[in-house]
């Protein structure tokens, strides 16, 4: 239990904020102290944590079911118990969902955003703590429970009948729809963490059909584009992915370096696949050193440098979900290697053994059948113009632009970005 002085302070602050219907103050009153990542955990859901029984009524409305879980959460944080912190926070979230549904206007939206964020964080940290204590890395019970709470918040805001007007102040007449985009972004983050990307589709159509994705704050719109870009990338829609990542990077706050780097972790692989290489200056600025050997290998056709860089950072790329995408960039590396062989030979008919020797020189010997297979794929993708003579073991290149740049460097997205 919290000391009486702490209870009185929290209760008084919440009571005054609700009585004044001050959106910012209510949000601040319902916020939690920082959650310690290394906190202890009971690892159980037995309900034996601190329970407060305070009474709070404001203008005839009972706020006790919001106040008491808030006090419980503060007490659990003071005791370094993340599992009980999440249980209290979940009760608080459920109570606020009910309060939102029975209230008029959107003056509770800032408080709902704070509670959604804290529910997400508390669930993730509690799961991590329990997993460390039990040795089970795949227990996401609290985060899965948190998803249902945020889905309820999403439904209550999305289905509000009041028409949303952009940039309207929070009031008793405003639309709850202004709270949708922030909650959608929190759900995206949770779905990616749980690897349930199919559920993201359930959010896209309602949000975009109402134009909500274009009427949030700039931070919310940037975050939305970032997650939609990641979805596009996993669905092999690289043109849309590039467009969304470009928007997110260009509109990201200039001082949010960590967020820009997070965007570039996905934008760079998409750009590489579409044939546009970043400058070394950009990679150095954001400490994206893992892409340097890939970029150099693709630019010069140095397959060994590319493969070594991909292997060295394999675990990192797999965690990000970009490994297979970067593996596809190897075809551009092949193309540039063959282009160098073509310039050395100086004629349109190239014996396959010359190409095989280039692989051997790189320390990656392959036989002529493998060379043919690679070339056949490059010709099919139109990275090379020409044909193969299997009988003579010769590559016959077109006299006009045998290595067309336009087929490697795909058209830019609708928005442009200085790729520096």
mmCIF file with all atom_site columns, C-alpha atoms in Angstrom, residues 148-313:
data_model
loop_
_atom_site.group_PDB
_atom_site.id
_atom_site.type_symbol
_atom_site.label_atom_id
_atom_site.label_alt_id
_atom_site.label_comp_id
_atom_site.label_asym_id
_atom_site.label_entity_id
_atom_site.label_seq_id
_atom_site.pdbx_PDB_ins_code
_atom_site.Cartn_x
_atom_site.Cartn_y
_atom_site.Cartn_z
_atom_site.occupancy
_atom_site.B_iso_or_equiv
_atom_site.pdbx_formal_charge
_atom_site.auth_seq_id
_atom_site.auth_comp_id
_atom_site.auth_asym_id
_atom_site.auth_atom_id
_atom_site.pdbx_PDB_model_num
ATOM 1   C CA . UNK A 1 148 ? -7.316  -6.773  -26.412 1.00 0.00 ? 148 UNK A CA 1
ATOM 2   C CA . UNK A 1 149 ? -7.371  -3.655  -24.219 1.00 0.00 ? 149 UNK A CA 1
ATOM 3   C CA . UNK A 1 150 ? -5.977  -1.464  -26.982 1.00 0.00 ? 150 UNK A CA 1
ATOM 4   C CA . UNK A 1 151 ? -8.342  -3.021  -29.527 1.00 0.00 ? 151 UNK A CA 1
ATOM 5   C CA . UNK A 1 152 ? -11.235 -1.989  -27.268 1.00 0.00 ? 152 UNK A CA 1
ATOM 6   C CA . UNK A 1 153 ? -9.817  1.558   -27.139 1.00 0.00 ? 153 UNK A CA 1
ATOM 7   C CA . UNK A 1 154 ? -9.473  1.533   -30.928 1.00 0.00 ? 154 UNK A CA 1
ATOM 8   C CA . UNK A 1 155 ? -13.117 0.483   -31.387 1.00 0.00 ? 155 UNK A CA 1
ATOM 9   C CA . UNK A 1 156 ? -14.448 3.130   -29.003 1.00 0.00 ? 156 UNK A CA 1
ATOM 10  C CA . UNK A 1 157 ? -12.566 5.921   -30.770 1.00 0.00 ? 157 UNK A CA 1
ATOM 11  C CA . UNK A 1 158 ? -13.097 4.746   -34.359 1.00 0.00 ? 158 UNK A CA 1
ATOM 12  C CA . UNK A 1 159 ? -16.862 4.203   -33.970 1.00 0.00 ? 159 UNK A CA 1
ATOM 13  C CA . UNK A 1 160 ? -17.595 7.615   -32.490 1.00 0.00 ? 160 UNK A CA 1
ATOM 14  C CA . UNK A 1 161 ? -20.440 9.196   -34.470 1.00 0.00 ? 161 UNK A CA 1
ATOM 15  C CA . UNK A 1 162 ? -19.216 12.762  -34.088 1.00 0.00 ? 162 UNK A CA 1
ATOM 16  C CA . UNK A 1 163 ? -17.524 13.984  -37.275 1.00 0.00 ? 163 UNK A CA 1
ATOM 17  C CA . UNK A 1 164 ? -13.811 14.608  -36.912 1.00 0.00 ? 164 UNK A CA 1
ATOM 18  C CA . UNK A 1 165 ? -12.513 18.066  -37.732 1.00 0.00 ? 165 UNK A CA 1
ATOM 19  C CA . UNK A 1 166 ? -8.743  18.453  -38.189 1.00 0.00 ? 166 UNK A CA 1
ATOM 20  C CA . UNK A 1 167 ? -6.858  20.405  -35.517 1.00 0.00 ? 167 UNK A CA 1
ATOM 21  C CA . UNK A 1 168 ? -9.920  20.810  -33.310 1.00 0.00 ? 168 UNK A CA 1
ATOM 22  C CA . UNK A 1 169 ? -9.210  21.307  -29.570 1.00 0.00 ? 169 UNK A CA 1
ATOM 23  C CA . UNK A 1 170 ? -10.154 18.636  -27.057 1.00 0.00 ? 170 UNK A CA 1
ATOM 24  C CA . UNK A 1 171 ? -13.608 19.400  -25.722 1.00 0.00 ? 171 UNK A CA 1
ATOM 25  C CA . UNK A 1 172 ? -16.998 17.956  -24.767 1.00 0.00 ? 172 UNK A CA 1
ATOM 26  C CA . UNK A 1 173 ? -18.121 18.379  -28.391 1.00 0.00 ? 173 UNK A CA 1
ATOM 27  C CA . UNK A 1 174 ? -15.061 16.983  -30.184 1.00 0.00 ? 174 UNK A CA 1
ATOM 28  C CA . UNK A 1 175 ? -14.776 13.656  -31.985 1.00 0.00 ? 175 UNK A CA 1
ATOM 29  C CA . UNK A 1 176 ? -13.059 10.706  -30.339 1.00 0.00 ? 176 UNK A CA 1
ATOM 30  C CA . UNK A 1 177 ? -11.706 9.769   -33.785 1.00 0.00 ? 177 UNK A CA 1
ATOM 31  C CA . UNK A 1 178 ? -8.758  12.108  -33.174 1.00 0.00 ? 178 UNK A CA 1
ATOM 32  C CA . UNK A 1 179 ? -7.385  9.408   -30.887 1.00 0.00 ? 179 UNK A CA 1
ATOM 33  C CA . UNK A 1 180 ? -7.440  6.602   -33.467 1.00 0.00 ? 180 UNK A CA 1
ATOM 34  C CA . UNK A 1 181 ? -4.075  7.009   -35.197 1.00 0.00 ? 181 UNK A CA 1
ATOM 35  C CA . UNK A 1 182 ? -1.974  6.954   -32.011 1.00 0.00 ? 182 UNK A CA 1
ATOM 36  C CA . UNK A 1 183 ? -3.688  3.747   -30.876 1.00 0.00 ? 183 UNK A CA 1
ATOM 37  C CA . UNK A 1 184 ? -3.250  2.178   -34.324 1.00 0.00 ? 184 UNK A CA 1
ATOM 38  C CA . UNK A 1 185 ? 0.494   2.861   -34.127 1.00 0.00 ? 185 UNK A CA 1
ATOM 39  C CA . UNK A 1 186 ? 0.687   1.235   -30.695 1.00 0.00 ? 186 UNK A CA 1
ATOM 40  C CA . UNK A 1 187 ? -1.173  -1.811  -32.053 1.00 0.00 ? 187 UNK A CA 1
ATOM 41  C CA . UNK A 1 188 ? 1.170   -1.986  -35.051 1.00 0.00 ? 188 UNK A CA 1
ATOM 42  C CA . UNK A 1 189 ? 4.123   -2.083  -32.673 1.00 0.00 ? 189 UNK A CA 1
ATOM 43  C CA . UNK A 1 190 ? 2.516   -4.852  -30.626 1.00 0.00 ? 190 UNK A CA 1
ATOM 44  C CA . UNK A 1 191 ? 1.563   -6.915  -33.685 1.00 0.00 ? 191 UNK A CA 1
ATOM 45  C CA . UNK A 1 192 ? 5.131   -6.732  -35.000 1.00 0.00 ? 192 UNK A CA 1
ATOM 46  C CA . UNK A 1 193 ? 6.476   -7.773  -31.613 1.00 0.00 ? 193 UNK A CA 1
ATOM 47  C CA . UNK A 1 194 ? 4.044   -10.720 -31.518 1.00 0.00 ? 194 UNK A CA 1
ATOM 48  C CA . UNK A 1 195 ? 4.658   -11.549 -35.202 1.00 0.00 ? 195 UNK A CA 1
ATOM 49  C CA . UNK A 1 196 ? 0.937   -11.352 -35.989 1.00 0.00 ? 196 UNK A CA 1
ATOM 50  C CA . UNK A 1 197 ? 1.256   -9.094  -39.030 1.00 0.00 ? 197 UNK A CA 1
ATOM 51  C CA . UNK A 1 198 ? -1.972  -10.397 -40.555 1.00 0.00 ? 198 UNK A CA 1
ATOM 52  C CA . UNK A 1 199 ? -3.860  -8.404  -37.911 1.00 0.00 ? 199 UNK A CA 1
ATOM 53  C CA . UNK A 1 200 ? -2.379  -5.152  -39.240 1.00 0.00 ? 200 UNK A CA 1
ATOM 54  C CA . UNK A 1 201 ? -4.624  -5.443  -42.290 1.00 0.00 ? 201 UNK A CA 1
ATOM 55  C CA . UNK A 1 202 ? -7.671  -5.119  -40.028 1.00 0.00 ? 202 UNK A CA 1
ATOM 56  C CA . UNK A 1 203 ? -6.501  -1.613  -39.109 1.00 0.00 ? 203 UNK A CA 1
ATOM 57  C CA . UNK A 1 204 ? -5.483  -0.271  -42.522 1.00 0.00 ? 204 UNK A CA 1
ATOM 58  C CA . UNK A 1 205 ? -8.774  -0.203  -44.407 1.00 0.00 ? 205 UNK A CA 1
ATOM 59  C CA . UNK A 1 206 ? -10.934 1.520   -41.729 1.00 0.00 ? 206 UNK A CA 1
ATOM 60  C CA . UNK A 1 207 ? -8.233  4.110   -41.073 1.00 0.00 ? 207 UNK A CA 1
ATOM 61  C CA . UNK A 1 208 ? -7.418  4.920   -44.701 1.00 0.00 ? 208 UNK A CA 1
ATOM 62  C CA . UNK A 1 209 ? -11.005 4.840   -45.973 1.00 0.00 ? 209 UNK A CA 1
ATOM 63  C CA . UNK A 1 210 ? -11.830 7.626   -43.487 1.00 0.00 ? 210 UNK A CA 1
ATOM 64  C CA . UNK A 1 211 ? -8.638  9.572   -44.208 1.00 0.00 ? 211 UNK A CA 1
ATOM 65  C CA . UNK A 1 212 ? -7.592  9.334   -40.562 1.00 0.00 ? 212 UNK A CA 1
ATOM 66  C CA . UNK A 1 213 ? -3.998  8.481   -41.542 1.00 0.00 ? 213 UNK A CA 1
ATOM 67  C CA . UNK A 1 214 ? -3.668  11.975  -43.057 1.00 0.00 ? 214 UNK A CA 1
ATOM 68  C CA . UNK A 1 215 ? -5.182  13.981  -40.197 1.00 0.00 ? 215 UNK A CA 1
ATOM 69  C CA . UNK A 1 216 ? -3.126  13.096  -37.132 1.00 0.00 ? 216 UNK A CA 1
ATOM 70  C CA . UNK A 1 217 ? -0.153  14.907  -35.688 1.00 0.00 ? 217 UNK A CA 1
ATOM 71  C CA . UNK A 1 218 ? 3.029   14.809  -37.764 1.00 0.00 ? 218 UNK A CA 1
ATOM 72  C CA . UNK A 1 219 ? 4.602   12.354  -35.303 1.00 0.00 ? 219 UNK A CA 1
ATOM 73  C CA . UNK A 1 220 ? 1.616   10.022  -35.600 1.00 0.00 ? 220 UNK A CA 1
ATOM 74  C CA . UNK A 1 221 ? 1.622   10.188  -39.404 1.00 0.00 ? 221 UNK A CA 1
ATOM 75  C CA . UNK A 1 222 ? 5.368   9.506   -39.568 1.00 0.00 ? 222 UNK A CA 1
ATOM 76  C CA . UNK A 1 223 ? 5.024   6.490   -37.271 1.00 0.00 ? 223 UNK A CA 1
ATOM 77  C CA . UNK A 1 224 ? 2.065   5.207   -39.300 1.00 0.00 ? 224 UNK A CA 1
ATOM 78  C CA . UNK A 1 225 ? 3.999   5.469   -42.579 1.00 0.00 ? 225 UNK A CA 1
ATOM 79  C CA . UNK A 1 226 ? 6.968   3.678   -40.988 1.00 0.00 ? 226 UNK A CA 1
ATOM 80  C CA . UNK A 1 227 ? 4.884   0.646   -39.996 1.00 0.00 ? 227 UNK A CA 1
ATOM 81  C CA . UNK A 1 228 ? 2.925   0.574   -43.274 1.00 0.00 ? 228 UNK A CA 1
ATOM 82  C CA . UNK A 1 229 ? 6.257   0.685   -45.118 1.00 0.00 ? 229 UNK A CA 1
ATOM 83  C CA . UNK A 1 230 ? 7.424   -2.342  -43.157 1.00 0.00 ? 230 UNK A CA 1
ATOM 84  C CA . UNK A 1 231 ? 4.201   -4.162  -44.061 1.00 0.00 ? 231 UNK A CA 1
ATOM 85  C CA . UNK A 1 232 ? 4.712   -3.264  -47.738 1.00 0.00 ? 232 UNK A CA 1
ATOM 86  C CA . UNK A 1 233 ? 8.269   -4.577  -47.550 1.00 0.00 ? 233 UNK A CA 1
ATOM 87  C CA . UNK A 1 234 ? 7.207   -7.950  -46.150 1.00 0.00 ? 234 UNK A CA 1
ATOM 88  C CA . UNK A 1 235 ? 4.588   -8.211  -48.915 1.00 0.00 ? 235 UNK A CA 1
ATOM 89  C CA . UNK A 1 236 ? 7.220   -7.505  -51.622 1.00 0.00 ? 236 UNK A CA 1
ATOM 90  C CA . UNK A 1 237 ? 5.560   -4.180  -52.490 1.00 0.00 ? 237 UNK A CA 1
ATOM 91  C CA . UNK A 1 238 ? 8.864   -2.369  -52.651 1.00 0.00 ? 238 UNK A CA 1
ATOM 92  C CA . UNK A 1 239 ? 7.662   0.702   -54.543 1.00 0.00 ? 239 UNK A CA 1
ATOM 93  C CA . UNK A 1 240 ? 5.048   1.419   -51.859 1.00 0.00 ? 240 UNK A CA 1
ATOM 94  C CA . UNK A 1 241 ? 7.526   0.576   -49.113 1.00 0.00 ? 241 UNK A CA 1
ATOM 95  C CA . UNK A 1 242 ? 10.025  3.068   -50.510 1.00 0.00 ? 242 UNK A CA 1
ATOM 96  C CA . UNK A 1 243 ? 7.348   5.755   -50.793 1.00 0.00 ? 243 UNK A CA 1
ATOM 97  C CA . UNK A 1 244 ? 6.228   5.298   -47.185 1.00 0.00 ? 244 UNK A CA 1
ATOM 98  C CA . UNK A 1 245 ? 9.766   5.142   -45.772 1.00 0.00 ? 245 UNK A CA 1
ATOM 99  C CA . UNK A 1 246 ? 10.730  8.228   -47.810 1.00 0.00 ? 246 UNK A CA 1
ATOM 100 C CA . UNK A 1 247 ? 7.794   10.134  -46.310 1.00 0.00 ? 247 UNK A CA 1
ATOM 101 C CA . UNK A 1 248 ? 8.645   8.975   -42.789 1.00 0.00 ? 248 UNK A CA 1
ATOM 102 C CA . UNK A 1 249 ? 12.308  9.954   -43.098 1.00 0.00 ? 249 UNK A CA 1
ATOM 103 C CA . UNK A 1 250 ? 11.627  13.303  -44.721 1.00 0.00 ? 250 UNK A CA 1
ATOM 104 C CA . UNK A 1 251 ? 9.023   14.365  -42.157 1.00 0.00 ? 251 UNK A CA 1
ATOM 105 C CA . UNK A 1 252 ? 10.717  12.898  -39.095 1.00 0.00 ? 252 UNK A CA 1
ATOM 106 C CA . UNK A 1 253 ? 11.776  15.604  -36.634 1.00 0.00 ? 253 UNK A CA 1
ATOM 107 C CA . UNK A 1 254 ? 15.295  16.801  -37.409 1.00 0.00 ? 254 UNK A CA 1
ATOM 108 C CA . UNK A 1 255 ? 16.511  16.065  -33.880 1.00 0.00 ? 255 UNK A CA 1
ATOM 109 C CA . UNK A 1 256 ? 15.012  12.556  -33.714 1.00 0.00 ? 256 UNK A CA 1
ATOM 110 C CA . UNK A 1 257 ? 18.226  10.859  -34.847 1.00 0.00 ? 257 UNK A CA 1
ATOM 111 C CA . UNK A 1 258 ? 17.345  7.485   -33.310 1.00 0.00 ? 258 UNK A CA 1
ATOM 112 C CA . UNK A 1 259 ? 14.013  7.426   -35.155 1.00 0.00 ? 259 UNK A CA 1
ATOM 113 C CA . UNK A 1 260 ? 15.677  8.378   -38.438 1.00 0.00 ? 260 UNK A CA 1
ATOM 114 C CA . UNK A 1 261 ? 18.128  5.525   -37.990 1.00 0.00 ? 261 UNK A CA 1
ATOM 115 C CA . UNK A 1 262 ? 15.236  3.154   -37.291 1.00 0.00 ? 262 UNK A CA 1
ATOM 116 C CA . UNK A 1 263 ? 13.609  4.205   -40.567 1.00 0.00 ? 263 UNK A CA 1
ATOM 117 C CA . UNK A 1 264 ? 16.889  3.879   -42.483 1.00 0.00 ? 264 UNK A CA 1
ATOM 118 C CA . UNK A 1 265 ? 17.347  0.318   -41.207 1.00 0.00 ? 265 UNK A CA 1
ATOM 119 C CA . UNK A 1 266 ? 14.525  -0.565  -43.633 1.00 0.00 ? 266 UNK A CA 1
ATOM 120 C CA . UNK A 1 267 ? 14.753  2.183   -46.231 1.00 0.00 ? 267 UNK A CA 1
ATOM 121 C CA . UNK A 1 268 ? 18.382  1.392   -47.115 1.00 0.00 ? 268 UNK A CA 1
ATOM 122 C CA . UNK A 1 269 ? 17.681  -2.295  -48.016 1.00 0.00 ? 269 UNK A CA 1
ATOM 123 C CA . UNK A 1 270 ? 14.682  -1.267  -50.126 1.00 0.00 ? 270 UNK A CA 1
ATOM 124 C CA . UNK A 1 271 ? 16.770  1.373   -51.905 1.00 0.00 ? 271 UNK A CA 1
ATOM 125 C CA . UNK A 1 272 ? 19.580  -1.132  -52.474 1.00 0.00 ? 272 UNK A CA 1
ATOM 126 C CA . UNK A 1 273 ? 17.208  -3.622  -54.076 1.00 0.00 ? 273 UNK A CA 1
ATOM 127 C CA . UNK A 1 274 ? 15.817  -0.890  -56.300 1.00 0.00 ? 274 UNK A CA 1
ATOM 128 C CA . UNK A 1 275 ? 19.330  -0.019  -57.436 1.00 0.00 ? 275 UNK A CA 1
ATOM 129 C CA . UNK A 1 276 ? 19.951  3.239   -55.567 1.00 0.00 ? 276 UNK A CA 1
ATOM 130 C CA . UNK A 1 277 ? 23.034  3.161   -53.379 1.00 0.00 ? 277 UNK A CA 1
ATOM 131 C CA . UNK A 1 278 ? 23.399  5.485   -50.369 1.00 0.00 ? 278 UNK A CA 1
ATOM 132 C CA . UNK A 1 279 ? 26.494  7.594   -49.942 1.00 0.00 ? 279 UNK A CA 1
ATOM 133 C CA . UNK A 1 280 ? 29.155  6.706   -47.428 1.00 0.00 ? 280 UNK A CA 1
ATOM 134 C CA . UNK A 1 281 ? 28.431  10.047  -45.758 1.00 0.00 ? 281 UNK A CA 1
ATOM 135 C CA . UNK A 1 282 ? 24.850  9.029   -44.984 1.00 0.00 ? 282 UNK A CA 1
ATOM 136 C CA . UNK A 1 283 ? 25.905  5.637   -43.598 1.00 0.00 ? 283 UNK A CA 1
ATOM 137 C CA . UNK A 1 284 ? 28.562  7.286   -41.447 1.00 0.00 ? 284 UNK A CA 1
ATOM 138 C CA . UNK A 1 285 ? 26.193  9.991   -40.162 1.00 0.00 ? 285 UNK A CA 1
ATOM 139 C CA . UNK A 1 286 ? 23.719  7.431   -38.810 1.00 0.00 ? 286 UNK A CA 1
ATOM 140 C CA . UNK A 1 287 ? 26.292  4.752   -37.875 1.00 0.00 ? 287 UNK A CA 1
ATOM 141 C CA . UNK A 1 288 ? 24.869  2.289   -40.399 1.00 0.00 ? 288 UNK A CA 1
ATOM 142 C CA . UNK A 1 289 ? 28.209  0.518   -40.769 1.00 0.00 ? 289 UNK A CA 1
ATOM 143 C CA . UNK A 1 290 ? 26.590  -2.862  -41.458 1.00 0.00 ? 290 UNK A CA 1
ATOM 144 C CA . UNK A 1 291 ? 25.579  -1.633  -44.936 1.00 0.00 ? 291 UNK A CA 1
ATOM 145 C CA . UNK A 1 292 ? 29.039  -0.411  -46.000 1.00 0.00 ? 292 UNK A CA 1
ATOM 146 C CA . UNK A 1 293 ? 30.378  -3.764  -47.359 1.00 0.00 ? 293 UNK A CA 1
ATOM 147 C CA . UNK A 1 294 ? 27.062  -4.428  -49.093 1.00 0.00 ? 294 UNK A CA 1
ATOM 148 C CA . UNK A 1 295 ? 27.105  -1.037  -50.787 1.00 0.00 ? 295 UNK A CA 1
ATOM 149 C CA . UNK A 1 296 ? 30.758  -1.367  -51.810 1.00 0.00 ? 296 UNK A CA 1
ATOM 150 C CA . UNK A 1 297 ? 30.236  -4.904  -53.081 1.00 0.00 ? 297 UNK A CA 1
ATOM 151 C CA . UNK A 1 298 ? 27.244  -3.890  -55.193 1.00 0.00 ? 298 UNK A CA 1
ATOM 152 C CA . UNK A 1 299 ? 28.953  -0.815  -56.610 1.00 0.00 ? 299 UNK A CA 1
ATOM 153 C CA . UNK A 1 300 ? 32.109  -2.652  -57.707 1.00 0.00 ? 300 UNK A CA 1
ATOM 154 C CA . UNK A 1 301 ? 30.698  -6.135  -58.303 1.00 0.00 ? 301 UNK A CA 1
ATOM 155 C CA . UNK A 1 302 ? 32.860  -7.508  -55.492 1.00 0.00 ? 302 UNK A CA 1
ATOM 156 C CA . UNK A 1 303 ? 30.784  -10.540 -54.635 1.00 0.00 ? 303 UNK A CA 1
ATOM 157 C CA . UNK A 1 304 ? 33.158  -11.638 -51.887 1.00 0.00 ? 304 UNK A CA 1
ATOM 158 C CA . UNK A 1 305 ? 32.876  -8.339  -49.991 1.00 0.00 ? 305 UNK A CA 1
ATOM 159 C CA . UNK A 1 306 ? 29.090  -8.378  -50.366 1.00 0.00 ? 306 UNK A CA 1
ATOM 160 C CA . UNK A 1 307 ? 28.746  -11.987 -49.181 1.00 0.00 ? 307 UNK A CA 1
ATOM 161 C CA . UNK A 1 308 ? 31.126  -11.487 -46.256 1.00 0.00 ? 308 UNK A CA 1
ATOM 162 C CA . UNK A 1 309 ? 29.216  -8.381  -45.134 1.00 0.00 ? 309 UNK A CA 1
ATOM 163 C CA . UNK A 1 310 ? 25.894  -10.211 -45.388 1.00 0.00 ? 310 UNK A CA 1
ATOM 164 C CA . UNK A 1 311 ? 27.203  -13.185 -43.419 1.00 0.00 ? 311 UNK A CA 1
ATOM 165 C CA . UNK A 1 312 ? 28.885  -11.057 -40.743 1.00 0.00 ? 312 UNK A CA 1
ATOM 166 C CA . UNK A 1 313 ? 25.648  -9.223  -39.944 1.00 0.00 ? 313 UNK A CA 1
#
